[in-house]
JSON list of C-alpha atoms in Angstrom, two decimals:
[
{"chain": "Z", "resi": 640, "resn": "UNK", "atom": "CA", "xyz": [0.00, 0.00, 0.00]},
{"chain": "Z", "resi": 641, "resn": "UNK", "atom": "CA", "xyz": [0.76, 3.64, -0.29]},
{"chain": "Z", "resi": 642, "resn": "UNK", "atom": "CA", "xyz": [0.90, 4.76, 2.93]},
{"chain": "Z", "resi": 643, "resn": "UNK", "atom": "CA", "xyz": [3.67, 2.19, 4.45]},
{"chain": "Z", "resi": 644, "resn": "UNK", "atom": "CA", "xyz": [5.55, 3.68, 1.95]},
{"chain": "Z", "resi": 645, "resn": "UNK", "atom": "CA", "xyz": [4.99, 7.35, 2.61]},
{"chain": "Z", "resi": 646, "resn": "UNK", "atom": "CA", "xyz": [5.91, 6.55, 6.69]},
{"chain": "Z", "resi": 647, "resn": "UNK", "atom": "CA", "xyz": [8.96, 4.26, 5.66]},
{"chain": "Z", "resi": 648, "resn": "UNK", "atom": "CA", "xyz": [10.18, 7.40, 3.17]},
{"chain": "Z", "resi": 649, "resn": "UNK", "atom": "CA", "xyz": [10.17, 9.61, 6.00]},
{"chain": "Z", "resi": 650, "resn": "UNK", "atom": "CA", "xyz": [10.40, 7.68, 8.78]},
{"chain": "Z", "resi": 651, "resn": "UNK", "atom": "CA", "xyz": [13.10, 4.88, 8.14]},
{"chain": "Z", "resi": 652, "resn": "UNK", "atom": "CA", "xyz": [16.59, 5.47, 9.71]},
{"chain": "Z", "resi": 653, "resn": "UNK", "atom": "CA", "xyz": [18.10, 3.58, 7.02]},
{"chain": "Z", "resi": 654, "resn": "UNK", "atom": "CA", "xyz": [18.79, 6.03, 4.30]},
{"chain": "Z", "resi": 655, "resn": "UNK", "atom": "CA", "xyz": [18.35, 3.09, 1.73]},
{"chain": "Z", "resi": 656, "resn": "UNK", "atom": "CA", "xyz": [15.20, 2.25, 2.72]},
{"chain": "Z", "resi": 657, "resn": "UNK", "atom": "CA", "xyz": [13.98, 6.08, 2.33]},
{"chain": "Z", "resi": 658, "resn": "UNK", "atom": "CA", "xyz": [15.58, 5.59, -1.19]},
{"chain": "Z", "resi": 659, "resn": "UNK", "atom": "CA", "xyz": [13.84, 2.21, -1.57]},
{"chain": "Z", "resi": 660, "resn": "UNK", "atom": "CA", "xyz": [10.68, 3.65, -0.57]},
{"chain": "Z", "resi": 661, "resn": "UNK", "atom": "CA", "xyz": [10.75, 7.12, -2.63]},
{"chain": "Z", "resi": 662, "resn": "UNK", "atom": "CA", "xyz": [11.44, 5.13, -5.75]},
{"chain": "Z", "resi": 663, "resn": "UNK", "atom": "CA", "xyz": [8.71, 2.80, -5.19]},
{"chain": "Z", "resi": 664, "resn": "UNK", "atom": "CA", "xyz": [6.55, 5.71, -4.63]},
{"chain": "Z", "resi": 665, "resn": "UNK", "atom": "CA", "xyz": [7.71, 7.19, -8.02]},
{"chain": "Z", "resi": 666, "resn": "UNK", "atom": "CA", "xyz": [7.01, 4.15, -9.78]},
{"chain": "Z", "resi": 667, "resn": "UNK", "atom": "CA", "xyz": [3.65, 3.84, -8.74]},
{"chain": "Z", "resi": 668, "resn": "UNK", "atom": "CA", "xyz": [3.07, 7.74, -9.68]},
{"chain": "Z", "resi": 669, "resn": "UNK", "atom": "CA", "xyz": [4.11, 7.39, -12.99]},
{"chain": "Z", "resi": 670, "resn": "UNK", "atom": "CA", "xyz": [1.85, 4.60, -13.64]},
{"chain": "Z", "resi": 671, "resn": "UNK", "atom": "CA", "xyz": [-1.10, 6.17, -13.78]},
{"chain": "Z", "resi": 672, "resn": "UNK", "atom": "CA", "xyz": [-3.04, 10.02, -12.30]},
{"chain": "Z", "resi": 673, "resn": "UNK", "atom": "CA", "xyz": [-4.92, 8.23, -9.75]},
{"chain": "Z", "resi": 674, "resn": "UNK", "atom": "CA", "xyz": [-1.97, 7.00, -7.77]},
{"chain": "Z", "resi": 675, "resn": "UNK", "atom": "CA", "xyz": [-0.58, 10.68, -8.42]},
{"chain": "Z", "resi": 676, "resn": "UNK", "atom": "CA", "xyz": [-3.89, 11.71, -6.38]},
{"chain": "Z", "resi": 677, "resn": "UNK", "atom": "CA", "xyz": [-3.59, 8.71, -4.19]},
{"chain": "Z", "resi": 678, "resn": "UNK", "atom": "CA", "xyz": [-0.62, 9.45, -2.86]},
{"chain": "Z", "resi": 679, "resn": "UNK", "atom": "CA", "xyz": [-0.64, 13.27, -2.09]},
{"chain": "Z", "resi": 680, "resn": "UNK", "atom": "CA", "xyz": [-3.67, 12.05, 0.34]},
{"chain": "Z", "resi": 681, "resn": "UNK", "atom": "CA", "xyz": [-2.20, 9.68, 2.06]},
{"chain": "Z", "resi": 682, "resn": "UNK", "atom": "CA", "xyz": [0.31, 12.78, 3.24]},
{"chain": "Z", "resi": 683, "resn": "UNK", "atom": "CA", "xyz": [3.13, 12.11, 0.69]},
{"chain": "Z", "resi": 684, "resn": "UNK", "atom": "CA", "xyz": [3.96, 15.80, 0.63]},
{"chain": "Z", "resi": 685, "resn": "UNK", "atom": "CA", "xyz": [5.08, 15.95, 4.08]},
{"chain": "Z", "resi": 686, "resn": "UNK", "atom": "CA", "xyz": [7.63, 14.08, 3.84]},
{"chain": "Z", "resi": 687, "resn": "UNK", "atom": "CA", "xyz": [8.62, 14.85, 0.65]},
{"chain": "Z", "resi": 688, "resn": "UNK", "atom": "CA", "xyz": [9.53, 18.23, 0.58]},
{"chain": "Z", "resi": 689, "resn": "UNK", "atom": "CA", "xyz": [12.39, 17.50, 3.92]},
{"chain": "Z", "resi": 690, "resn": "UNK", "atom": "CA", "xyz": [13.75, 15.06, 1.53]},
{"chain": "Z", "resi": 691, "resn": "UNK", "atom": "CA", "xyz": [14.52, 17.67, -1.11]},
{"chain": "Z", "resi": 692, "resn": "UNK", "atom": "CA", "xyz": [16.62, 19.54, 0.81]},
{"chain": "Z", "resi": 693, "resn": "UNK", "atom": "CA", "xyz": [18.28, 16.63, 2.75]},
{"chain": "Z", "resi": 694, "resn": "UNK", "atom": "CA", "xyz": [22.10, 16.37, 2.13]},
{"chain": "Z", "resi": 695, "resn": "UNK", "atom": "CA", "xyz": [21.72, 12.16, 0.93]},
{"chain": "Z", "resi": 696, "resn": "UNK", "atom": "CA", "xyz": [22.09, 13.55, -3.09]},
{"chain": "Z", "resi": 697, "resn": "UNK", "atom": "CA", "xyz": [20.33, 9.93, -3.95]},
{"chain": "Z", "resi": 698, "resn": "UNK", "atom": "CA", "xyz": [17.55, 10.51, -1.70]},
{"chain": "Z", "resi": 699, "resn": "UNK", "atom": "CA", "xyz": [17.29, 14.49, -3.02]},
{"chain": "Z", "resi": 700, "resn": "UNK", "atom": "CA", "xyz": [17.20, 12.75, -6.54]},
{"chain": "Z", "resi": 701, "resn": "UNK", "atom": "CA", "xyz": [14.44, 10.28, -5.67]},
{"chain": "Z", "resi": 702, "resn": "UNK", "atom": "CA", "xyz": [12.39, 13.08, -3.93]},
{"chain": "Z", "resi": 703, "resn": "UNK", "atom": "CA", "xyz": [13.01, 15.32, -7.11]},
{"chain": "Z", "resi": 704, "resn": "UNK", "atom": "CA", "xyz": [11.50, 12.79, -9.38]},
{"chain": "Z", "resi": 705, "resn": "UNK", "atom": "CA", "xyz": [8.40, 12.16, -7.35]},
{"chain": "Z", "resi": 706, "resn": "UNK", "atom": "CA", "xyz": [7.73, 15.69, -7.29]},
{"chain": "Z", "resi": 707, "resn": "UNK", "atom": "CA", "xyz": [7.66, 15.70, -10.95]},
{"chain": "Z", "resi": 708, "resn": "UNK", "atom": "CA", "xyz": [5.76, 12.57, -11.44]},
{"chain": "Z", "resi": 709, "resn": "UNK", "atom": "CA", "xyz": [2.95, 14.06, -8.85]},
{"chain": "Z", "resi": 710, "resn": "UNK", "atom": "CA", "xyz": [3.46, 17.85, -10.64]},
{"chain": "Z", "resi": 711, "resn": "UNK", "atom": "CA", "xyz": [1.65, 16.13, -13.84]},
{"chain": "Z", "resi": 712, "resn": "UNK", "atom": "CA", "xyz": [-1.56, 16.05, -12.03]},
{"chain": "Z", "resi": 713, "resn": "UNK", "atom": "CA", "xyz": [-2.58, 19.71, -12.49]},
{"chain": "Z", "resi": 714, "resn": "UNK", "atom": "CA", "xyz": [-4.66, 19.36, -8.97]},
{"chain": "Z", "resi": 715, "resn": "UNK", "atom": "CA", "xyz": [-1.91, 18.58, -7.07]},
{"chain": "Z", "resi": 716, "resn": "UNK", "atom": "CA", "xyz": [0.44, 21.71, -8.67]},
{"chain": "Z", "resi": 717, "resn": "UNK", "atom": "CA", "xyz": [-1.05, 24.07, -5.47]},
{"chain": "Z", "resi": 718, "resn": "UNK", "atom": "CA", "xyz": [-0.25, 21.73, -3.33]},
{"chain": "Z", "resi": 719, "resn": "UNK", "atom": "CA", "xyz": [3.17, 21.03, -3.82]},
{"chain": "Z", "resi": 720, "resn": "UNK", "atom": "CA", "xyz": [3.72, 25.19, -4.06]},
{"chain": "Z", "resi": 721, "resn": "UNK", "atom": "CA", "xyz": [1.63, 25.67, -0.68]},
{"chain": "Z", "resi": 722, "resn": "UNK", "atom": "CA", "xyz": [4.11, 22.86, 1.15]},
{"chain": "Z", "resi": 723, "resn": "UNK", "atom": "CA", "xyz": [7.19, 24.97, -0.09]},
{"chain": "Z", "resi": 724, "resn": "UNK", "atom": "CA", "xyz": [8.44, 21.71, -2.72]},
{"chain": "Z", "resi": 725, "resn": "UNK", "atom": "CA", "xyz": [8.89, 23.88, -5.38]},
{"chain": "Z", "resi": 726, "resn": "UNK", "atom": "CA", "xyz": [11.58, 26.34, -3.39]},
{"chain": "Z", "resi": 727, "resn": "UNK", "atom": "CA", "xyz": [12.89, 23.00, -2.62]},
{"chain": "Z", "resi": 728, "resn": "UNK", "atom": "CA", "xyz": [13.33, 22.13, -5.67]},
{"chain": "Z", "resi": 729, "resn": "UNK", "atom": "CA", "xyz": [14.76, 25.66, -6.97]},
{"chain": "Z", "resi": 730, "resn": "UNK", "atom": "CA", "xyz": [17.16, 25.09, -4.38]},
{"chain": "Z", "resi": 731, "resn": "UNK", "atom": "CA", "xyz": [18.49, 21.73, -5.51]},
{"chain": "Z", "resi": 732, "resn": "UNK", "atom": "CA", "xyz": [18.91, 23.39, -9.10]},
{"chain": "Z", "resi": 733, "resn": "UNK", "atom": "CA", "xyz": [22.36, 24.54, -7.59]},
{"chain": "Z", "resi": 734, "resn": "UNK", "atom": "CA", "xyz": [22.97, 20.61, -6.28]},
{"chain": "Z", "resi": 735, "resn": "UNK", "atom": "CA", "xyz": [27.01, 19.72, -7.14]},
{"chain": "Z", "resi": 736, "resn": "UNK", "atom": "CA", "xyz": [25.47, 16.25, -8.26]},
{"chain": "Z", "resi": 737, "resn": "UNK", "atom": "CA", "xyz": [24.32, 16.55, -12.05]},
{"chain": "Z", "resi": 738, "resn": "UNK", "atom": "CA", "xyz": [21.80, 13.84, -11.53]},
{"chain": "Z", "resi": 739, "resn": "UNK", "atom": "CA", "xyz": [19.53, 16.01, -8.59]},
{"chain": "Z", "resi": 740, "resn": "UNK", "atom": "CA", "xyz": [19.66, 19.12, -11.17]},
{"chain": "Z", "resi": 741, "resn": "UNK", "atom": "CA", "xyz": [18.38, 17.16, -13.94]},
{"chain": "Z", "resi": 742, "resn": "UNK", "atom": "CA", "xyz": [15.21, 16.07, -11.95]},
{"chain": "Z", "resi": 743, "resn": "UNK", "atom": "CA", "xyz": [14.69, 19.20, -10.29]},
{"chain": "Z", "resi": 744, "resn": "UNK", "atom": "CA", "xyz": [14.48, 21.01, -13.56]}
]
């Protein structure tokens, strides 16, 4: 389910499991708009927008591309502006690791 992956994300202490999770979670986003919607209500957006401006560049790059994948769905655009993922994401523009400015643009 969605929202074990949303708490392991944030929550896990193992930074490869909050990869592990995050890329799961991107998967499932690109597959189709209602897991987009799916999981910005299970609280997705909460813990995604710390791990944009963590200092793990593989979880930053994750966390970039899930932001993306959830961006398609014009209804969740305010959303990820009102919980401050798209400063986040400005921010990791200036990332030293090419692969975190490629999915942040």
């Amino acid at each position: 389910g969605i929202a074990p992956l949303v708490w392991l994300m944030g929550a896990s202490l193992s930074a490869d499991v909050r990869v592990h999770a995050a890329v799961a979670l991107r998967n499932m986003t690109a597959a189709t708009a209602d897991n987009e919607t799916r999981v910005v209500k299970e609280g997705v957006l909460r813990t995604l927008v710390p791990l944009l401006t963590t200092t793990d560049e593989a979880l930053q790059e994750q966390a970039a591309v899930l932001a993306r994948n959830i961006s398609v769905n014009p209804a969740n655009d305010e959303k990820l502006v009102g919980e401050g993922a798209l400063a986040a994401l400005v921010k990791n523009l200036k990332c030293p690791r090419k692969q975190v400015q490629e999915q942040a643009a």
